[in-house]
Short mmCIF file of C-alpha atoms and ligand atoms in Angstrom, two decimals:
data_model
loop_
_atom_site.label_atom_id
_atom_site.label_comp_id
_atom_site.label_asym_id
_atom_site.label_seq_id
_atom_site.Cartn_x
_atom_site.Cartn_y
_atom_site.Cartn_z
CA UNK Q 1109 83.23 -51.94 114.16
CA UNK Q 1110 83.46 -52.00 110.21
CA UNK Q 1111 86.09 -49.75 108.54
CA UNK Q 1112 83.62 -47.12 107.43
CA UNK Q 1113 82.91 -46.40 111.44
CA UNK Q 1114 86.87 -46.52 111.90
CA UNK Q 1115 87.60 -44.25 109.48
CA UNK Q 1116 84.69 -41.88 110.19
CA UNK Q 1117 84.77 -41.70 114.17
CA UNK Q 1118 89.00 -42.55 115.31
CA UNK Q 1119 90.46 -41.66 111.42
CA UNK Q 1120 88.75 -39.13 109.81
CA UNK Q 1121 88.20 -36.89 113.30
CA UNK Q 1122 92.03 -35.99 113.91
CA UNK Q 1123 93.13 -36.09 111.05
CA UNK Q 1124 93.91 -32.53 111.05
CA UNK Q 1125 92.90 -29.16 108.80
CA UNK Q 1126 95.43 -26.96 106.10
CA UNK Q 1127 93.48 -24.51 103.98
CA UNK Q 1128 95.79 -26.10 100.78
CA UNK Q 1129 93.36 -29.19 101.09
CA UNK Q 1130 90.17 -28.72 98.66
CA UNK Q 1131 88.76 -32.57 99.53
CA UNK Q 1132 89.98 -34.67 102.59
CA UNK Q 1133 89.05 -38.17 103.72
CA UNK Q 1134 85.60 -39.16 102.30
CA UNK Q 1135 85.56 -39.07 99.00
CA UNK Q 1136 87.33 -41.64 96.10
CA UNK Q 1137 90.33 -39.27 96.56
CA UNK Q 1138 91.96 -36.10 97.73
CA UNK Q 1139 92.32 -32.92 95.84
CA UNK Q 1140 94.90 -30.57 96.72
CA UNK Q 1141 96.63 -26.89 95.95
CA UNK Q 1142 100.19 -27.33 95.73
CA UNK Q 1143 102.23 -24.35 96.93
CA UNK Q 1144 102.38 -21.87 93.60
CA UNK Q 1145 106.03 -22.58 91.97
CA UNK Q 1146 107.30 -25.11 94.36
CA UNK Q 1147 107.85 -28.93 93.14
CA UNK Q 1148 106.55 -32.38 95.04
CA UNK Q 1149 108.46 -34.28 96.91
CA UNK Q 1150 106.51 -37.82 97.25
CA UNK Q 1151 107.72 -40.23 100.13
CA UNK Q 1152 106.67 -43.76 101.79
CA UNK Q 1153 107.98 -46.32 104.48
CA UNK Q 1154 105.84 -49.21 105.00
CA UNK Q 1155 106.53 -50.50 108.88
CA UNK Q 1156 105.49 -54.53 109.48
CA UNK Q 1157 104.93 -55.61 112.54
CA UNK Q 1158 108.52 -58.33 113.83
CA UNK Q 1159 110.35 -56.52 110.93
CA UNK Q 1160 110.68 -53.16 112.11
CA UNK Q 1161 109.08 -52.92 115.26
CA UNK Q 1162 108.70 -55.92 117.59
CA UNK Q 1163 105.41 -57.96 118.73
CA UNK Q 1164 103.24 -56.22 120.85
CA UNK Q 1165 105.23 -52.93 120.61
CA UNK Q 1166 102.90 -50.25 121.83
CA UNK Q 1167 100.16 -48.48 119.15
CA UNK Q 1168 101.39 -44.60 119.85
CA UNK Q 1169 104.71 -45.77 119.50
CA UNK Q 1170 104.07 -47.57 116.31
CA UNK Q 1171 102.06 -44.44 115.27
CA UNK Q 1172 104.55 -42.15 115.63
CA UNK Q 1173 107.44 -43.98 114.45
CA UNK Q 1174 105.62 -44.12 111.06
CA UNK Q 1175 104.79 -40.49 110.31
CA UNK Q 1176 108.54 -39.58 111.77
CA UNK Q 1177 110.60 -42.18 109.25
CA UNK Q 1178 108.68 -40.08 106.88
CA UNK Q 1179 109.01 -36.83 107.85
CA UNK Q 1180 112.97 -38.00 107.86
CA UNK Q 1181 112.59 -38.31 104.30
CA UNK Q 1182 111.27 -35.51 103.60
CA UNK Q 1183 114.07 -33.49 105.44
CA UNK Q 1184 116.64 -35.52 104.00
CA UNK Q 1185 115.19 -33.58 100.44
CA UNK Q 1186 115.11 -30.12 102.31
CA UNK Q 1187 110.72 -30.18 101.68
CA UNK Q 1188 107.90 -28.74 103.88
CA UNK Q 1189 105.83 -31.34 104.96
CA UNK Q 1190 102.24 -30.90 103.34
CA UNK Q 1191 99.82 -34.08 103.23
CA UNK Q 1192 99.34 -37.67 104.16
CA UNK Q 1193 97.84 -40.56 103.36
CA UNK Q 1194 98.05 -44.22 105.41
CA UNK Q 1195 97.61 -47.76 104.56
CA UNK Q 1196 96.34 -49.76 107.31
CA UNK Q 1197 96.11 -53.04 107.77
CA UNK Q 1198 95.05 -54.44 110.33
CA UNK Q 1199 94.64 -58.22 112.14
CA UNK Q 1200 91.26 -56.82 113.53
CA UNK Q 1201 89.02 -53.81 113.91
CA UNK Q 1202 90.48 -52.89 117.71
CA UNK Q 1203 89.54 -49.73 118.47
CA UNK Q 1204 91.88 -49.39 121.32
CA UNK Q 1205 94.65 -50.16 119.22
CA UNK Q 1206 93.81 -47.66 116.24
CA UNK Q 1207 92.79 -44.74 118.72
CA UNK Q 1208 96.49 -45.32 120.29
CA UNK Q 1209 97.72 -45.17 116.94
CA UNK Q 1210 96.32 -42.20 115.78
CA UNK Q 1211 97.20 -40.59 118.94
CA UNK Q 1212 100.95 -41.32 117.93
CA UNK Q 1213 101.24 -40.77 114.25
CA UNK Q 1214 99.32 -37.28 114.65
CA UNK Q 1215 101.62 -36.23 117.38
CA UNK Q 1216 104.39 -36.44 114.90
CA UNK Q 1217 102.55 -35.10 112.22
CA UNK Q 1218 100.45 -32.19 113.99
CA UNK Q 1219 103.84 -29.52 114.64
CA UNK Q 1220 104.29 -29.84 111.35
CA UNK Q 1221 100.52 -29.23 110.07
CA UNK Q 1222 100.41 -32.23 108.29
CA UNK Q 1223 96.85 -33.17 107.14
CA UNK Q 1224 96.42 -36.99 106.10
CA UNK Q 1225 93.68 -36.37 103.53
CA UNK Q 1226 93.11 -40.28 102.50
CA UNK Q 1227 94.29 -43.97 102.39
CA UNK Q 1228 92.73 -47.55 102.86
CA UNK Q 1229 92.04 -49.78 105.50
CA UNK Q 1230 92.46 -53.58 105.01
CA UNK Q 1231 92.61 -56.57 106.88
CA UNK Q 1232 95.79 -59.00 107.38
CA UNK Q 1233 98.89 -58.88 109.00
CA UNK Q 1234 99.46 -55.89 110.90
CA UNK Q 1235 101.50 -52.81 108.47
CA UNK Q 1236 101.30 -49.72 108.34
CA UNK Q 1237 102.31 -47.90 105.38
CA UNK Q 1238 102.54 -44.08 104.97
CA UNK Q 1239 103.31 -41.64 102.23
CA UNK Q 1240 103.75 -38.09 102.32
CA UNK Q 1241 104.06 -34.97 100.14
CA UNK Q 1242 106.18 -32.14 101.06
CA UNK Q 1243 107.15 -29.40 98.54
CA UNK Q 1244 110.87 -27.30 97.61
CA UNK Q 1245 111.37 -24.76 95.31
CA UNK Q 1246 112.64 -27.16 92.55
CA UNK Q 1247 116.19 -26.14 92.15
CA UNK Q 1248 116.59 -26.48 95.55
CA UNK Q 1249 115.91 -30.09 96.68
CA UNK Q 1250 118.60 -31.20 98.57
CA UNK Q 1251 120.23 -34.25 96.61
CA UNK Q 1252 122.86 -37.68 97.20
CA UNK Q 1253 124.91 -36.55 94.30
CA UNK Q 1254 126.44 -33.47 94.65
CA UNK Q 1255 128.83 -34.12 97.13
CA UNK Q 1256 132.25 -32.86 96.11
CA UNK Q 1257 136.19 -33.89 97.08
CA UNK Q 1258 136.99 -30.72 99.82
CA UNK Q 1259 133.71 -31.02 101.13
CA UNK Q 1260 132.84 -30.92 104.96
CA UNK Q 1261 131.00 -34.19 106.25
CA UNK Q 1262 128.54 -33.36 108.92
CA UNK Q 1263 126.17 -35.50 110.61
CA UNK Q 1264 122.61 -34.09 113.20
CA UNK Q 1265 122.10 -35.57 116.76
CA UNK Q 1266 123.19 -38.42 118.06
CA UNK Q 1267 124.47 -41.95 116.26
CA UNK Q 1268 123.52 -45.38 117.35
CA UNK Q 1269 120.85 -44.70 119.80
CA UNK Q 1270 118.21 -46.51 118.11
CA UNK Q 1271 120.22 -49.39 117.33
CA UNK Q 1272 121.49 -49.59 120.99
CA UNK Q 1273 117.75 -49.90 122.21
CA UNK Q 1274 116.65 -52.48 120.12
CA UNK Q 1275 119.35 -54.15 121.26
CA UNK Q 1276 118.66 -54.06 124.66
CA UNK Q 1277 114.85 -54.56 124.54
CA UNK Q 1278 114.50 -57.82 126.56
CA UNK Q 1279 116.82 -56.19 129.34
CA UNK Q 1280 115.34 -56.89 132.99
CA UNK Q 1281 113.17 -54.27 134.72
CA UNK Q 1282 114.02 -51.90 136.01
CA UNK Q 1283 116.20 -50.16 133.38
CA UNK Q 1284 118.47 -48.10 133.98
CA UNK Q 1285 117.34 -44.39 133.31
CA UNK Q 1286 119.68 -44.17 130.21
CA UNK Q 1287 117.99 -47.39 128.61
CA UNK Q 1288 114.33 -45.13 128.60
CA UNK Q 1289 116.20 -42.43 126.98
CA UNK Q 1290 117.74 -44.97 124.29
CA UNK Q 1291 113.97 -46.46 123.70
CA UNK Q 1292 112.69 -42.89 123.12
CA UNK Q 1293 114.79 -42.62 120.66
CA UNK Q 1294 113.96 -45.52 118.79
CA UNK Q 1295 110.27 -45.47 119.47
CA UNK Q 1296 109.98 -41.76 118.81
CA UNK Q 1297 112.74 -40.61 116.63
CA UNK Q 1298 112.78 -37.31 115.73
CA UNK Q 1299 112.99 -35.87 111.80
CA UNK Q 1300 115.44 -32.55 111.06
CA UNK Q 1301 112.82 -31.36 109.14
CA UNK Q 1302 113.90 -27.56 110.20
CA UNK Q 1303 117.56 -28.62 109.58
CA UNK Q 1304 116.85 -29.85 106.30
CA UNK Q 1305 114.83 -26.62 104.94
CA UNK Q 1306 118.16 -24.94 106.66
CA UNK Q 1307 120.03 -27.37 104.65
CA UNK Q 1308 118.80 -25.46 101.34
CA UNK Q 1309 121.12 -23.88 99.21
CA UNK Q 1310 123.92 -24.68 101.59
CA UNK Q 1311 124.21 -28.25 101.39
CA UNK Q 1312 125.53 -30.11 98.64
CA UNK Q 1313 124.58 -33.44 99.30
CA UNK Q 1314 122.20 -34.87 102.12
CA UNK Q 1315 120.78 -38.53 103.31
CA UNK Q 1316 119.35 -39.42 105.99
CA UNK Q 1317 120.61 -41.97 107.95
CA UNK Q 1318 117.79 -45.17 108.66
CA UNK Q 1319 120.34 -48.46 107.67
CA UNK Q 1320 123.46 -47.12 109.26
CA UNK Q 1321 125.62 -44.45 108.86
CA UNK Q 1322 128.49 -46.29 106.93
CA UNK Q 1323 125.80 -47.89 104.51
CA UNK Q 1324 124.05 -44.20 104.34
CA UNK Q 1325 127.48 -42.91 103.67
CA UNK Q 1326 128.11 -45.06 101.01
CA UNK Q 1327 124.70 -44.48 99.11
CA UNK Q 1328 125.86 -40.70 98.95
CA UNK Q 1329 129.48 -41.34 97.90
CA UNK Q 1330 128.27 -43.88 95.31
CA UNK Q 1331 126.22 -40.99 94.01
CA UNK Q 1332 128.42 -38.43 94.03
CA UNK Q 1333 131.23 -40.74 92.92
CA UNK Q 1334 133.93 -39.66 95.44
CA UNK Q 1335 135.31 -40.82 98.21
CA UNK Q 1336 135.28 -40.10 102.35
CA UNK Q 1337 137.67 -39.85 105.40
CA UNK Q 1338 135.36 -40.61 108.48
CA UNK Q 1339 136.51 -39.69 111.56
CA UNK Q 1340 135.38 -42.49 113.68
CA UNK Q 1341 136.37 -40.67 116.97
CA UNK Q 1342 134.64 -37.81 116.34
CA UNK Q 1343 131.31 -39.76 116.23
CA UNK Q 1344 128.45 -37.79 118.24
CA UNK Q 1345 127.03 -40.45 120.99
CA UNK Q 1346 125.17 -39.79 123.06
CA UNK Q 1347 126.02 -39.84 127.42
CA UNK Q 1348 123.18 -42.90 127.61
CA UNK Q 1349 125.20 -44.64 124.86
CA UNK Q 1350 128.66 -43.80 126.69
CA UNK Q 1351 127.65 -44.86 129.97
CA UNK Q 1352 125.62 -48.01 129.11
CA UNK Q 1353 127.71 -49.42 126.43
CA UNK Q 1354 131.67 -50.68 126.53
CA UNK Q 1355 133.24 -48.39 124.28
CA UNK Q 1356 133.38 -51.11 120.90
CA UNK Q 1357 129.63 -52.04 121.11
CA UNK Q 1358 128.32 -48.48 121.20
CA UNK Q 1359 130.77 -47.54 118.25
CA UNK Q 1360 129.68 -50.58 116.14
CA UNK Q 1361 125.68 -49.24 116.66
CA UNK Q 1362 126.61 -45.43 115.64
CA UNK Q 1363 128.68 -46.70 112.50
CA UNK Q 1364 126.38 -49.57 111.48
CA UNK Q 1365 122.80 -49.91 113.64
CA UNK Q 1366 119.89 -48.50 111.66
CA UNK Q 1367 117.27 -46.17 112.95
CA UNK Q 1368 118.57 -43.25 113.73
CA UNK Q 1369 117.08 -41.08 111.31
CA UNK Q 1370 119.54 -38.23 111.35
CA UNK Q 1371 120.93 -36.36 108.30
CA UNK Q 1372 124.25 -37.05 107.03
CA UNK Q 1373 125.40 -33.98 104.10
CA UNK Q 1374 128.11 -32.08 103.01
CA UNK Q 1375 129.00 -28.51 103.19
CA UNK Q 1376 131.88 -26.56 100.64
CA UNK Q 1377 135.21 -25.93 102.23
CA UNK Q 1378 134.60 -22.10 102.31
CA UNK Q 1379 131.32 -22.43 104.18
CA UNK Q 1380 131.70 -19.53 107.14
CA UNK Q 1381 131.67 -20.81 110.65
CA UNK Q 1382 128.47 -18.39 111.41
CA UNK Q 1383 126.75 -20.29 108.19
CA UNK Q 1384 127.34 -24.12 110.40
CA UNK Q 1385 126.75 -22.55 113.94
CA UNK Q 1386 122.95 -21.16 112.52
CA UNK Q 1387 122.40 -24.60 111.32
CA UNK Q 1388 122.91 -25.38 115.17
CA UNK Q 1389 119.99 -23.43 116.12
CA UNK Q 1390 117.87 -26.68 115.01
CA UNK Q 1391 119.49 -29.20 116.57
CA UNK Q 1392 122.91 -30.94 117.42
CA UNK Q 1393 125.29 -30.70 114.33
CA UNK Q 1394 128.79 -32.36 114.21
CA UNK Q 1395 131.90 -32.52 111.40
CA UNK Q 1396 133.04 -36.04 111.09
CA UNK Q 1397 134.99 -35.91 108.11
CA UNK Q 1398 135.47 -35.01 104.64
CA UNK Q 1399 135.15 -36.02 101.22
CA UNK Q 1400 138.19 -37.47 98.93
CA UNK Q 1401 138.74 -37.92 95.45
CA UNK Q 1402 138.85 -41.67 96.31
CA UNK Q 1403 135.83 -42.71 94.49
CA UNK Q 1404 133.99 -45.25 96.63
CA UNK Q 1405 136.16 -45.67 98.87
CA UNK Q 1406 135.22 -45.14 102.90
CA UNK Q 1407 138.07 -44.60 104.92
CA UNK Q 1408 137.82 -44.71 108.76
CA UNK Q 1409 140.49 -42.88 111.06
CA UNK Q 1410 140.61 -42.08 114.34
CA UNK Q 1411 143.79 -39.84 115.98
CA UNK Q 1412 146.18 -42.30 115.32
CA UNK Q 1413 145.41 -43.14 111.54
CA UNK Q 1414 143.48 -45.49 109.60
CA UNK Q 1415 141.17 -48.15 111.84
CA UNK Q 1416 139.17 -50.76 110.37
CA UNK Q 1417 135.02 -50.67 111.04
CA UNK Q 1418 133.36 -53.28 113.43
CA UNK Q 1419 130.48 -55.44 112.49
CA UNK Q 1420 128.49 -55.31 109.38
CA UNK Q 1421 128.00 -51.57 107.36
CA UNK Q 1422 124.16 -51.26 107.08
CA UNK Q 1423 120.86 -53.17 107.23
CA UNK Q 1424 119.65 -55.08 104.23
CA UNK Q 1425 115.86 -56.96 103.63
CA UNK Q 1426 117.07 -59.14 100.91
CA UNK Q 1427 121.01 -60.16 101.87
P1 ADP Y 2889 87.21 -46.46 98.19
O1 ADP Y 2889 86.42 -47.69 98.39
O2 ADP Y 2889 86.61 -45.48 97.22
O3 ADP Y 2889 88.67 -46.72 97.94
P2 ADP Y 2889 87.35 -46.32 101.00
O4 ADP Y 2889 86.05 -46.82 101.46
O5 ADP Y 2889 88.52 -47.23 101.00
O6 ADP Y 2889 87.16 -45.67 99.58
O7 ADP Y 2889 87.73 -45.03 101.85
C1 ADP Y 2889 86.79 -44.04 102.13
C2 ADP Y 2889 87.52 -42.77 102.45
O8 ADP Y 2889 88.28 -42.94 103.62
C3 ADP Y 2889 88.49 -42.32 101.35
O9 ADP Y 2889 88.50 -40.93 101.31
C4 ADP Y 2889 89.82 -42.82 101.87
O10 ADP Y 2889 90.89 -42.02 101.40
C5 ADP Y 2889 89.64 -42.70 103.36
N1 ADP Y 2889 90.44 -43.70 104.11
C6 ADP Y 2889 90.33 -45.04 104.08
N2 ADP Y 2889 91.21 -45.62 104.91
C7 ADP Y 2889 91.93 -44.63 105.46
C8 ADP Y 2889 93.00 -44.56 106.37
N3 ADP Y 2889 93.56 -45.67 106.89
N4 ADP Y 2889 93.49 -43.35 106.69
C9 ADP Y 2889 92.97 -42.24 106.16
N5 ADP Y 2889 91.94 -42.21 105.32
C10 ADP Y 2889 91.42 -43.38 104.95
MG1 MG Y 2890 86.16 -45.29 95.39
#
């Protein structure tokens, strides 16, 4: 099958429909209607196959993972999701493999009406690389930088799921029931989008967290040139992580494994308790500390004072 017969009969077909989109797939390029006084918000992860997703690792999965990493971004900014577009490259034309795919990515994509109106197909070493547009009234884009000393740190879901699975990857069959829910979670994260558009106007800073919540962390407070008091033992894990992992290991994967794709932001002292519990309508949302004066400067604590972090604070490509 060439890529003209990919694209036209497993691409093009579910690729999905908004009535913003003058000129999807076909043509030398889309043409769109952004939303009347809103600004863009322009994302892209590029996922390569024994960098962040093992060998073999199934197509849906793959799919999936892509559009949500994405669609973490986007909620990270506090945008509605709009368009896509998707470089693929692939070893070979296997039709098998791109149906799969497509089947994943537009599962993430389709409850959020996300229409991929272009991109380019190549061959090579299997990568997948996807860029989105969402859209936020200008003013309103949820930033790293305007976290201030007083404010509340909160963090969405669960930490160190992700991390925990990848981890435990070549464990023997059968798993335990726990180690399917930990996989889910790094094969099929899911993206606050809702939190994040929550997150407007109410947030004063906002990342999301895909190297590690320490490293995350410190990307915001270098940004917003303060400081943090992280209260390590008030860390949201999840039961799976509890019960599969001795107490150190699964506190070294919520502080420093990657993947998780939660958000980490800051609300102002005076937010009211109603304004935090709404935010829980969307999904899990816990305090774990708050933001000091001490510029750069992470400081963990658990009940007894000041502890010291184990293992490495975030994942880099280029160490
Ligand atoms: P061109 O040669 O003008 O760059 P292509 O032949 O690469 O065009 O692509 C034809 C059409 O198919 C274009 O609209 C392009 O955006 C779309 N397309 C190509 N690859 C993909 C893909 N992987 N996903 C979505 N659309 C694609
Ligand atoms: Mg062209």
């Amino acid at each position: 099958m060439d890529e003209f017969t990919l694209i036209e009969r497993l691409i093009a077909p579910v690729a999905g429909s908004r009535a913003d989109v003058c000129l999807g797939i076909g043509d030398d390029g889309a043409v769109v209607r952004p939303p009347p006084g809103e600004a863009l918000v322009l994302v892209l992860d590029t996922l390569v196959e024994a960098v962040h997703f093992p060998r073999g690792f199934p197509p849906g999965d793959i799919g999936y993972r892509s559009a949500a990493t994405n669609l973490s971004d986007l909620a990270a900014m506090g945008a509605t999701p709009l368009w896509a577009t998707l470089g693929l490259t692939l070893p070979q034309p296997d039709v098998e493999w791109v149906r799969a795919f497509m089947a994943g990515l537009q599962a993430a994509l389709a409850p959020h009406e996300v229409q991929l109106v272009g991109g380019d197909t190549t061959r090579g070493p299997l990568c997948l690389s996807l860029q989105l547009t969402g859209s936020v009234p200008e003013s309103l884009a949820l930033r790293r930088n305007g976290a201030r000393p007083g404010d509340r740190l909160f963090v969405s879901g669960f930490l160190g799921d992700a991390a925990a699975a990848l981890a435990s990857l070549s464990m023997p069959e059968p798993m335990p029931p726990g180690a399917h829910y930990l996989r889910e979670r790094f094969a099929r994260p899911t993206a606050r989008v809702g939190l994040g558009q929550a997150l407007r106007g109410l947030a004063t800073s906002c990342i999301d967290i895909s190297d590690g919540l320490l490293g995350d962390i410190g990307h915001l407070l270098a940004y917003s040139a303060c400081g943090a008091d992280l209260r390590v033992d008030h860390l949201p894990l999840s039961p799976a992580l509890v019960e599969l992992l001795d107490a150190d290991t699964a506190l070294a994967h919520a502080l420093s494994g990657g993947d998780d794709y939660e958000l980490c932001f800051t609300l102002p002292p005076a937010t009211p308790p109603a304004v935090v519990g709404a935010l829980r309508q969307h999904c899990a949302v816990t305090e774990i500390g708050l933001i000091t004066t001490e510029r750069g400067q992470l400081q963990l604590r658990d009940a007894n004072g000041p502890v010291t972090p184990p293992g490495p604070t975030g994942y880099r490509h280029f160490p």
